[in-house]
Amino acid sequence: MKTAILSIKNLHKRYGKVHAVNNVSLDIHKGNVYGILGPNGSGKSTTLGIVLNVVNKTSGEYSWFGGTQETHQALKKVGAIIERPNFYPYMTAKENLELVCKIKGINYSKIDEKLEIVELTDRKDSKFKTYSLGMKQRLAIASALLNDPEILILDEPTNGLDPQGIIQVRDIIRFIASQGTTILLASHLLDEVEKVCSHVLVLRFGEILYNGKVDEMTSKSNYFELQSDNNNLIIDLLKNNFTVDTISEVDGKIEVYFNQELEASTLNRFLVEKGIYLNHLVKRKLSLENQFLALTNQNNS
Ligand code: ADP
Ligand code: MG
């Protein structure tokens, strides 16, 4: 396999008693869009801060581009937005980007190209202070792209934006990815990860709950809908004979999520042997949303 752009191994971060990042490992390969998904406080920003060298790790390893360069050198090939975009309010978008180019030693010719990508060409001569929050975020993306980074890192890229702004930013992220730039984004929004990412790392209390492809996360589910004349009896039987994760009755149908592999035929045979004849049995794929909720609700202890 090709060298990973970023490889994180058994990373830990403790803030006193808070174990903010707990044994996180992740390999990032070229051309994919990775999401770090988790509720607030699950360790997403801390993980990004560590690999961007602004937060000190407690233990573990990470290496950029196969570890052939110093982190400081490697980070020159990384574009990142981990804080609210900050530009000079009385300067125009173009002037702000010129300043960034000057500081980083980048040719000014990149400015128009990147403004085009984030759809701010028409507004490039407007002062930054006149920008909407969505435009500010798009300008920050343009700025992070100026040096043609190999990977773009975004922390909660649509936070605080209005619905139209959210759609624009997501479209831009997808466009950037389609041009071959690898992306790593942190989000507490499942919907966002589902729409934008190919791979996802799900975190809860700093620990990995899932690491893999977004579409395989959905197919690993083991979720059934059942109905008979005696649903209560079924609920008792399932609870006593299988490892049930969650079970509930919705609109007269039992919805059950098992923690074990189970075929519909096996379940049906089991119930027939107990004298129960179903008038409804479906094995369903959980929506990613339900899957995410199931993942983040377990391991509460
Ligand atoms: P997320 O980005 O997923 O919302 P964070 O990485 O910001 O989560 O935070 C993870 C945990 O670490 C939280 O419990 C948070 O309160 C704690 N934390 C983050 N930064 C600090 C800090 N500088 N000092 C103390 N605790 C912190
Ligand atoms: Mg955060």
mmCIF file of C-alpha atoms and ligand atoms in Angstrom:
data_model
loop_
_atom_site.group_PDB
_atom_site.id
_atom_site.type_symbol
_atom_site.label_atom_id
_atom_site.label_comp_id
_atom_site.label_asym_id
_atom_site.label_seq_id
_atom_site.Cartn_x
_atom_site.Cartn_y
_atom_site.Cartn_z
ATOM 1 C CA MET A 1 0.000 0.000 0.000
ATOM 2 C CA LYS A 2 1.165 3.543 -0.695
ATOM 3 C CA THR A 3 2.626 5.607 2.109
ATOM 4 C CA ALA A 4 -0.033 7.247 4.229
ATOM 5 C CA ILE A 5 -0.302 11.027 4.138
ATOM 6 C CA LEU A 6 -0.873 10.893 7.879
ATOM 7 C CA SER A 7 -0.527 7.941 10.178
ATOM 8 C CA ILE A 8 -1.711 8.150 13.786
ATOM 9 C CA LYS A 9 -0.907 5.317 16.186
ATOM 10 C CA ASN A 10 -2.272 4.803 19.710
ATOM 11 C CA LEU A 11 -2.559 8.498 20.391
ATOM 12 C CA HIS A 12 -3.483 9.661 23.906
ATOM 13 C CA LYS A 13 -4.141 13.087 25.359
ATOM 14 C CA ARG A 14 -5.003 13.721 28.972
ATOM 15 C CA TYR A 15 -6.052 17.039 30.460
ATOM 16 C CA GLY A 16 -5.798 16.191 34.149
ATOM 17 C CA LYS A 17 -8.562 13.661 34.730
ATOM 18 C CA VAL A 18 -10.063 14.106 31.271
ATOM 19 C CA HIS A 19 -8.872 11.472 28.829
ATOM 20 C CA ALA A 20 -9.614 13.616 25.779
ATOM 21 C CA VAL A 21 -8.021 11.271 23.227
ATOM 22 C CA ASN A 22 -7.904 7.613 24.174
ATOM 23 C CA ASN A 23 -5.866 5.298 21.977
ATOM 24 C CA VAL A 24 -6.784 6.765 18.610
ATOM 25 C CA SER A 25 -5.220 5.301 15.478
ATOM 26 C CA LEU A 26 -5.945 6.391 11.934
ATOM 27 C CA ASP A 27 -4.278 6.124 8.543
ATOM 28 C CA ILE A 28 -5.059 8.718 5.928
ATOM 29 C CA HIS A 29 -4.475 7.862 2.301
ATOM 30 C CA LYS A 30 -4.400 10.084 -0.735
ATOM 31 C CA GLY A 31 -7.617 11.001 -2.477
ATOM 32 C CA ASN A 32 -10.099 10.091 0.249
ATOM 33 C CA VAL A 33 -12.291 12.307 2.363
ATOM 34 C CA TYR A 34 -12.084 11.421 6.057
ATOM 35 C CA GLY A 35 -14.497 12.492 8.723
ATOM 36 C CA ILE A 36 -13.870 12.461 12.444
ATOM 37 C CA LEU A 37 -17.379 12.200 13.791
ATOM 38 C CA GLY A 38 -18.464 12.499 17.393
ATOM 39 C CA PRO A 39 -20.550 14.535 19.794
ATOM 40 C CA ASN A 40 -19.130 17.691 21.363
ATOM 41 C CA GLY A 41 -16.243 16.927 23.672
ATOM 42 C CA SER A 42 -15.362 13.617 22.032
ATOM 43 C CA GLY A 43 -11.785 14.649 21.224
ATOM 44 C CA LYS A 44 -12.012 15.679 17.581
ATOM 45 C CA SER A 45 -10.376 19.096 17.859
ATOM 46 C CA THR A 46 -7.748 17.786 20.253
ATOM 47 C CA THR A 47 -6.790 15.071 17.755
ATOM 48 C CA LEU A 48 -6.496 17.627 14.953
ATOM 49 C CA GLY A 49 -4.566 20.001 17.221
ATOM 50 C CA ILE A 50 -2.022 17.292 18.022
ATOM 51 C CA VAL A 51 -1.269 16.349 14.423
ATOM 52 C CA LEU A 52 -1.052 20.051 13.531
ATOM 53 C CA ASN A 53 1.484 20.533 16.308
ATOM 54 C CA VAL A 54 -0.531 23.068 18.316
ATOM 55 C CA VAL A 55 -1.478 20.652 21.129
ATOM 56 C CA ASN A 56 1.046 18.398 22.881
ATOM 57 C CA LYS A 57 0.219 14.699 22.914
ATOM 58 C CA THR A 58 0.457 12.676 26.125
ATOM 59 C CA SER A 59 1.611 9.517 24.357
ATOM 60 C CA GLY A 60 1.395 7.711 21.042
ATOM 61 C CA GLU A 61 2.753 8.514 17.624
ATOM 62 C CA TYR A 62 1.826 10.275 14.457
ATOM 63 C CA SER A 63 3.789 10.804 11.306
ATOM 64 C CA TRP A 64 3.260 12.855 8.193
ATOM 65 C CA PHE A 65 4.128 11.533 4.719
ATOM 66 C CA GLY A 66 5.813 8.407 6.030
ATOM 67 C CA GLY A 67 7.835 10.266 8.640
ATOM 68 C CA THR A 68 10.527 11.339 6.211
ATOM 69 C CA GLN A 69 10.334 14.994 7.220
ATOM 70 C CA GLU A 70 10.209 17.068 10.375
ATOM 71 C CA THR A 71 6.626 17.887 11.363
ATOM 72 C CA HIS A 72 7.352 21.577 10.851
ATOM 73 C CA GLN A 73 8.481 20.903 7.264
ATOM 74 C CA ALA A 74 5.655 18.442 6.537
ATOM 75 C CA LEU A 75 3.021 20.927 7.707
ATOM 76 C CA LYS A 76 3.961 23.220 4.816
ATOM 77 C CA LYS A 77 2.104 20.729 2.604
ATOM 78 C CA VAL A 78 -0.984 20.834 4.822
ATOM 79 C CA GLY A 79 -3.800 23.354 4.654
ATOM 80 C CA ALA A 80 -5.795 23.692 7.856
ATOM 81 C CA ILE A 81 -8.607 25.724 9.341
ATOM 82 C CA ILE A 82 -9.066 24.877 12.989
ATOM 83 C CA GLU A 83 -10.254 28.200 14.335
ATOM 84 C CA ARG A 84 -12.719 30.840 13.261
ATOM 85 C CA PRO A 85 -11.305 32.514 10.173
ATOM 86 C CA ASN A 86 -9.396 35.636 11.079
ATOM 87 C CA PHE A 87 -8.603 38.256 8.473
ATOM 88 C CA TYR A 88 -8.126 41.996 8.503
ATOM 89 C CA PRO A 89 -11.640 43.503 8.497
ATOM 90 C CA TYR A 90 -10.797 46.683 6.571
ATOM 91 C CA MET A 91 -8.856 44.918 3.838
ATOM 92 C CA THR A 92 -10.542 43.284 0.869
ATOM 93 C CA ALA A 93 -10.591 39.526 0.397
ATOM 94 C CA LYS A 94 -7.952 39.844 -2.305
ATOM 95 C CA GLU A 95 -5.704 42.023 -0.142
ATOM 96 C CA ASN A 96 -6.027 39.583 2.736
ATOM 97 C CA LEU A 97 -4.981 36.697 0.503
ATOM 98 C CA GLU A 98 -2.091 38.744 -0.884
ATOM 99 C CA LEU A 99 -0.856 39.166 2.648
ATOM 100 C CA VAL A 100 -1.053 35.419 3.230
ATOM 101 C CA CYS A 101 0.892 34.843 0.012
ATOM 102 C CA LYS A 102 3.524 37.328 1.073
ATOM 103 C CA ILE A 103 3.976 35.681 4.474
ATOM 104 C CA LYS A 104 4.124 32.160 3.052
ATOM 105 C CA GLY A 105 6.130 33.011 -0.055
ATOM 106 C CA ILE A 106 3.417 32.014 -2.504
ATOM 107 C CA ASN A 107 2.950 33.524 -5.947
ATOM 108 C CA TYR A 108 0.005 35.968 -6.180
ATOM 109 C CA SER A 109 -1.229 34.144 -9.271
ATOM 110 C CA LYS A 110 -2.780 31.511 -6.989
ATOM 111 C CA ILE A 111 -5.242 34.009 -5.544
ATOM 112 C CA ASP A 112 -7.685 34.221 -8.441
ATOM 113 C CA GLU A 113 -7.607 30.450 -8.928
ATOM 114 C CA LYS A 114 -8.543 29.774 -5.290
ATOM 115 C CA LEU A 115 -11.148 32.550 -5.123
ATOM 116 C CA GLU A 116 -12.799 30.932 -8.139
ATOM 117 C CA ILE A 117 -12.992 27.559 -6.337
ATOM 118 C CA VAL A 118 -14.745 29.078 -3.337
ATOM 119 C CA GLU A 119 -17.002 31.215 -5.551
ATOM 120 C CA LEU A 120 -15.831 34.557 -4.241
ATOM 121 C CA THR A 121 -14.457 35.988 -7.478
ATOM 122 C CA ASP A 122 -17.306 38.510 -7.692
ATOM 123 C CA ARG A 123 -16.688 39.702 -4.154
ATOM 124 C CA LYS A 124 -12.910 39.704 -4.076
ATOM 125 C CA ASP A 125 -12.719 43.506 -3.848
ATOM 126 C CA SER A 126 -15.171 43.763 -0.953
ATOM 127 C CA LYS A 127 -13.835 44.414 2.515
ATOM 128 C CA PHE A 128 -13.693 41.326 4.732
ATOM 129 C CA LYS A 129 -15.963 42.974 7.324
ATOM 130 C CA THR A 130 -18.800 43.056 4.792
ATOM 131 C CA TYR A 131 -18.680 39.288 4.336
ATOM 132 C CA SER A 132 -21.320 36.900 5.678
ATOM 133 C CA LEU A 133 -20.137 34.103 7.942
ATOM 134 C CA GLY A 134 -20.366 31.654 5.042
ATOM 135 C CA MET A 135 -18.249 33.914 2.828
ATOM 136 C CA LYS A 136 -15.689 34.271 5.618
ATOM 137 C CA GLN A 137 -15.463 30.520 5.917
ATOM 138 C CA ARG A 138 -15.085 30.169 2.132
ATOM 139 C CA LEU A 139 -12.328 32.785 2.152
ATOM 140 C CA ALA A 140 -10.573 30.799 4.877
ATOM 141 C CA ILE A 141 -10.779 27.709 2.658
ATOM 142 C CA ALA A 142 -9.303 29.690 -0.255
ATOM 143 C CA SER A 143 -6.511 30.850 2.022
ATOM 144 C CA ALA A 144 -5.759 27.307 3.186
ATOM 145 C CA LEU A 145 -5.599 26.196 -0.452
ATOM 146 C CA LEU A 146 -3.149 28.873 -1.620
ATOM 147 C CA ASN A 147 -0.092 26.617 -1.281
ATOM 148 C CA ASP A 148 -1.815 23.702 -3.089
ATOM 149 C CA PRO A 149 -1.726 21.483 0.009
ATOM 150 C CA GLU A 150 -1.761 17.701 -0.253
ATOM 151 C CA ILE A 151 -4.369 17.594 2.464
ATOM 152 C CA LEU A 152 -6.956 20.053 3.689
ATOM 153 C CA ILE A 153 -7.988 19.852 7.345
ATOM 154 C CA LEU A 154 -11.215 21.460 8.491
ATOM 155 C CA ASP A 155 -12.666 21.559 11.998
ATOM 156 C CA GLU A 156 -16.471 21.846 11.973
ATOM 157 C CA PRO A 157 -16.464 23.641 8.617
ATOM 158 C CA THR A 158 -20.168 24.501 8.602
ATOM 159 C CA ASN A 159 -20.638 25.462 12.249
ATOM 160 C CA GLY A 160 -22.811 28.518 12.646
ATOM 161 C CA LEU A 161 -23.636 28.886 8.948
ATOM 162 C CA ASP A 162 -27.139 29.318 7.590
ATOM 163 C CA PRO A 163 -28.613 26.485 5.487
ATOM 164 C CA GLN A 164 -27.546 28.027 2.189
ATOM 165 C CA GLY A 165 -24.040 28.647 3.529
ATOM 166 C CA ILE A 166 -23.842 25.047 4.696
ATOM 167 C CA ILE A 167 -24.764 23.722 1.253
ATOM 168 C CA GLN A 168 -22.204 26.004 -0.434
ATOM 169 C CA VAL A 169 -19.370 24.979 1.860
ATOM 170 C CA ARG A 170 -20.189 21.276 1.465
ATOM 171 C CA ASP A 171 -20.319 21.622 -2.321
ATOM 172 C CA ILE A 172 -16.934 23.330 -2.264
ATOM 173 C CA ILE A 173 -15.428 20.592 -0.076
ATOM 174 C CA ARG A 174 -16.735 17.952 -2.476
ATOM 175 C CA PHE A 175 -15.340 19.878 -5.438
ATOM 176 C CA ILE A 176 -11.912 20.177 -3.816
ATOM 177 C CA ALA A 177 -11.963 16.440 -3.106
ATOM 178 C CA SER A 178 -12.942 15.713 -6.714
ATOM 179 C CA GLN A 179 -9.795 17.571 -7.822
ATOM 180 C CA GLY A 180 -7.725 15.034 -5.885
ATOM 181 C CA THR A 181 -7.024 16.871 -2.636
ATOM 182 C CA THR A 182 -7.252 14.629 0.407
ATOM 183 C CA ILE A 183 -9.524 16.008 3.102
ATOM 184 C CA LEU A 184 -9.832 15.435 6.831
ATOM 185 C CA LEU A 185 -12.724 17.114 8.549
ATOM 186 C CA ALA A 186 -14.114 17.009 12.058
ATOM 187 C CA SER A 187 -17.838 17.262 12.560
ATOM 188 C CA HIS A 188 -20.496 16.495 15.147
ATOM 189 C CA LEU A 189 -23.020 16.266 12.307
ATOM 190 C CA LEU A 190 -23.634 12.808 11.010
ATOM 191 C CA ASP A 191 -25.452 14.218 8.050
ATOM 192 C CA GLU A 192 -22.370 16.195 7.056
ATOM 193 C CA VAL A 193 -20.068 13.189 7.222
ATOM 194 C CA GLU A 194 -22.567 11.088 5.295
ATOM 195 C CA LYS A 195 -22.811 13.708 2.555
ATOM 196 C CA VAL A 196 -19.159 14.605 2.244
ATOM 197 C CA CYS A 197 -16.907 11.787 3.472
ATOM 198 C CA SER A 198 -15.815 8.424 2.108
ATOM 199 C CA HIS A 199 -14.256 7.281 5.393
ATOM 200 C CA VAL A 200 -15.162 7.944 8.999
ATOM 201 C CA LEU A 201 -13.657 7.637 12.438
ATOM 202 C CA VAL A 202 -16.395 7.740 15.060
ATOM 203 C CA LEU A 203 -15.245 8.981 18.466
ATOM 204 C CA ARG A 204 -16.959 8.957 21.825
ATOM 205 C CA PHE A 205 -15.168 10.166 24.971
ATOM 206 C CA GLY A 206 -11.946 10.111 22.974
ATOM 207 C CA GLU A 207 -12.291 6.449 22.010
ATOM 208 C CA ILE A 208 -12.811 4.954 18.568
ATOM 209 C CA LEU A 209 -16.221 3.387 18.080
ATOM 210 C CA TYR A 210 -15.870 2.821 14.361
ATOM 211 C CA ASN A 211 -13.119 3.268 11.819
ATOM 212 C CA GLY A 212 -13.818 2.483 8.197
ATOM 213 C CA LYS A 213 -15.756 3.346 5.099
ATOM 214 C CA VAL A 214 -18.931 5.331 5.513
ATOM 215 C CA ASP A 215 -20.963 2.897 3.411
ATOM 216 C CA GLU A 216 -19.687 -0.165 5.287
ATOM 217 C CA MET A 217 -20.728 1.412 8.546
ATOM 218 C CA THR A 218 -24.282 1.173 7.303
ATOM 219 C CA SER A 219 -24.130 -2.389 6.051
ATOM 220 C CA LYS A 220 -22.770 -3.844 9.284
ATOM 221 C CA SER A 221 -26.102 -3.345 10.988
ATOM 222 C CA ASN A 222 -28.264 -6.133 12.272
ATOM 223 C CA TYR A 223 -31.644 -4.570 12.537
ATOM 224 C CA PHE A 224 -35.076 -6.236 12.227
ATOM 225 C CA GLU A 225 -38.693 -5.251 12.114
ATOM 226 C CA LEU A 226 -41.160 -7.857 13.406
ATOM 227 C CA GLN A 227 -44.867 -8.110 14.056
ATOM 228 C CA SER A 228 -47.246 -10.781 15.314
ATOM 229 C CA ASP A 229 -50.444 -11.022 17.352
ATOM 230 C CA ASN A 230 -48.374 -11.140 20.530
ATOM 231 C CA ASN A 231 -45.524 -8.660 20.341
ATOM 232 C CA ASN A 232 -44.899 -8.680 24.092
ATOM 233 C CA LEU A 233 -44.139 -12.385 24.036
ATOM 234 C CA ILE A 234 -41.680 -11.868 21.166
ATOM 235 C CA ILE A 235 -39.923 -9.083 23.031
ATOM 236 C CA ASP A 236 -39.444 -11.327 26.073
ATOM 237 C CA LEU A 237 -38.247 -14.261 23.972
ATOM 238 C CA LEU A 238 -35.732 -12.162 22.044
ATOM 239 C CA LYS A 239 -34.352 -10.538 25.176
ATOM 240 C CA ASN A 240 -33.914 -13.930 26.841
ATOM 241 C CA ASN A 241 -32.421 -15.810 23.905
ATOM 242 C CA PHE A 242 -30.314 -13.328 21.934
ATOM 243 C CA THR A 243 -27.932 -10.491 22.658
ATOM 244 C CA VAL A 244 -30.271 -7.612 22.045
ATOM 245 C CA ASP A 245 -28.804 -4.134 21.875
ATOM 246 C CA THR A 246 -32.041 -2.168 21.712
ATOM 247 C CA ILE A 247 -35.659 -3.227 21.315
ATOM 248 C CA SER A 248 -38.755 -1.070 21.074
ATOM 249 C CA GLU A 249 -42.272 -1.131 19.692
ATOM 250 C CA VAL A 250 -43.141 1.522 17.147
ATOM 251 C CA ASP A 251 -46.572 1.706 15.468
ATOM 252 C CA GLY A 252 -47.364 -1.889 16.398
ATOM 253 C CA LYS A 253 -44.065 -3.176 14.997
ATOM 254 C CA ILE A 254 -41.112 -4.373 17.027
ATOM 255 C CA GLU A 255 -37.813 -2.770 16.091
ATOM 256 C CA VAL A 256 -34.864 -4.750 17.347
ATOM 257 C CA TYR A 257 -31.128 -4.277 16.964
ATOM 258 C CA PHE A 258 -28.995 -7.316 17.754
ATOM 259 C CA ASN A 259 -25.389 -7.386 18.882
ATOM 260 C CA GLN A 260 -24.913 -10.698 17.080
ATOM 261 C CA GLU A 261 -25.049 -11.786 13.440
ATOM 262 C CA LEU A 262 -28.505 -13.127 12.713
ATOM 263 C CA GLU A 263 -30.307 -14.206 9.554
ATOM 264 C CA ALA A 264 -34.001 -13.533 9.092
ATOM 265 C CA SER A 265 -34.594 -17.274 8.486
ATOM 266 C CA THR A 266 -32.918 -18.186 11.799
ATOM 267 C CA LEU A 267 -35.046 -15.733 13.664
ATOM 268 C CA ASN A 268 -38.204 -16.938 11.929
ATOM 269 C CA ARG A 269 -37.449 -20.619 12.657
ATOM 270 C CA PHE A 270 -36.766 -19.820 16.305
ATOM 271 C CA LEU A 271 -40.100 -18.059 16.694
ATOM 272 C CA VAL A 272 -42.052 -20.786 14.859
ATOM 273 C CA GLU A 273 -40.570 -23.339 17.253
ATOM 274 C CA LYS A 274 -41.949 -21.216 20.071
ATOM 275 C CA GLY A 275 -45.356 -21.296 18.387
ATOM 276 C CA ILE A 276 -45.239 -17.748 17.070
ATOM 277 C CA TYR A 277 -46.201 -17.009 13.482
ATOM 278 C CA LEU A 278 -45.107 -13.623 12.254
ATOM 279 C CA ASN A 279 -47.150 -11.517 9.905
ATOM 280 C CA HIS A 280 -44.191 -9.186 9.324
ATOM 281 C CA LEU A 281 -40.439 -9.812 9.283
ATOM 282 C CA VAL A 282 -37.871 -7.555 7.609
ATOM 283 C CA LYS A 283 -34.127 -7.323 8.038
ATOM 284 C CA ARG A 284 -33.218 -3.719 7.435
ATOM 285 C CA LYS A 285 -30.143 -1.672 6.943
ATOM 286 C CA LEU A 286 -30.033 0.914 9.644
ATOM 287 C CA SER A 287 -29.774 4.431 8.438
ATOM 288 C CA LEU A 288 -26.381 5.884 9.235
ATOM 289 C CA GLU A 289 -28.118 8.150 11.702
ATOM 290 C CA ASN A 290 -29.559 5.274 13.715
ATOM 291 C CA GLN A 291 -26.258 3.501 13.463
ATOM 292 C CA PHE A 292 -24.456 6.531 14.826
ATOM 293 C CA LEU A 293 -26.948 6.897 17.663
ATOM 294 C CA ALA A 294 -26.627 3.207 18.464
ATOM 295 C CA LEU A 295 -22.846 3.506 18.484
ATOM 296 C CA THR A 296 -22.714 6.626 20.615
ATOM 297 C CA ASN A 297 -25.369 5.454 23.094
ATOM 298 C CA GLN A 298 -23.683 2.238 24.066
ATOM 299 C CA ASN A 299 -20.644 1.935 26.373
ATOM 300 C CA ASN A 300 -22.182 4.496 28.694
ATOM 301 C CA SER A 301 -20.366 3.212 31.747
HETATM 302 P P1 ADP B 1 -14.496 18.028 20.296
HETATM 303 O O1 ADP B 1 -13.662 18.812 19.339
HETATM 304 O O2 ADP B 1 -14.830 16.649 19.836
HETATM 305 O O3 ADP B 1 -15.742 18.780 20.707
HETATM 306 P P2 ADP B 1 -12.325 18.505 22.143
HETATM 307 O O4 ADP B 1 -11.165 17.824 21.537
HETATM 308 O O5 ADP B 1 -12.436 19.967 22.001
HETATM 309 O O6 ADP B 1 -13.657 17.798 21.643
HETATM 310 O O7 ADP B 1 -12.364 18.185 23.700
HETATM 311 C C1 ADP B 1 -12.213 16.863 24.201
HETATM 312 C C2 ADP B 1 -12.218 16.912 25.722
HETATM 313 O O8 ADP B 1 -11.042 17.555 26.176
HETATM 314 C C3 ADP B 1 -13.378 17.685 26.315
HETATM 315 O O9 ADP B 1 -13.771 17.028 27.508
HETATM 316 C C4 ADP B 1 -12.787 19.034 26.599
HETATM 317 O O10 ADP B 1 -13.459 19.653 27.650
HETATM 318 C C5 ADP B 1 -11.370 18.674 26.979
HETATM 319 N N1 ADP B 1 -10.421 19.751 26.634
HETATM 320 C C6 ADP B 1 -10.148 20.240 25.395
HETATM 321 N N2 ADP B 1 -9.209 21.211 25.431
HETATM 322 C C7 ADP B 1 -8.871 21.347 26.743
HETATM 323 C C8 ADP B 1 -7.938 22.186 27.435
HETATM 324 N N3 ADP B 1 -7.162 23.071 26.804
HETATM 325 N N4 ADP B 1 -7.864 22.042 28.789
HETATM 326 C C9 ADP B 1 -8.618 21.151 29.440
HETATM 327 N N5 ADP B 1 -9.517 20.332 28.840
HETATM 328 C C10 ADP B 1 -9.647 20.420 27.519
HETATM 329 MG MG MG B 2 -14.137 20.618 18.404
#
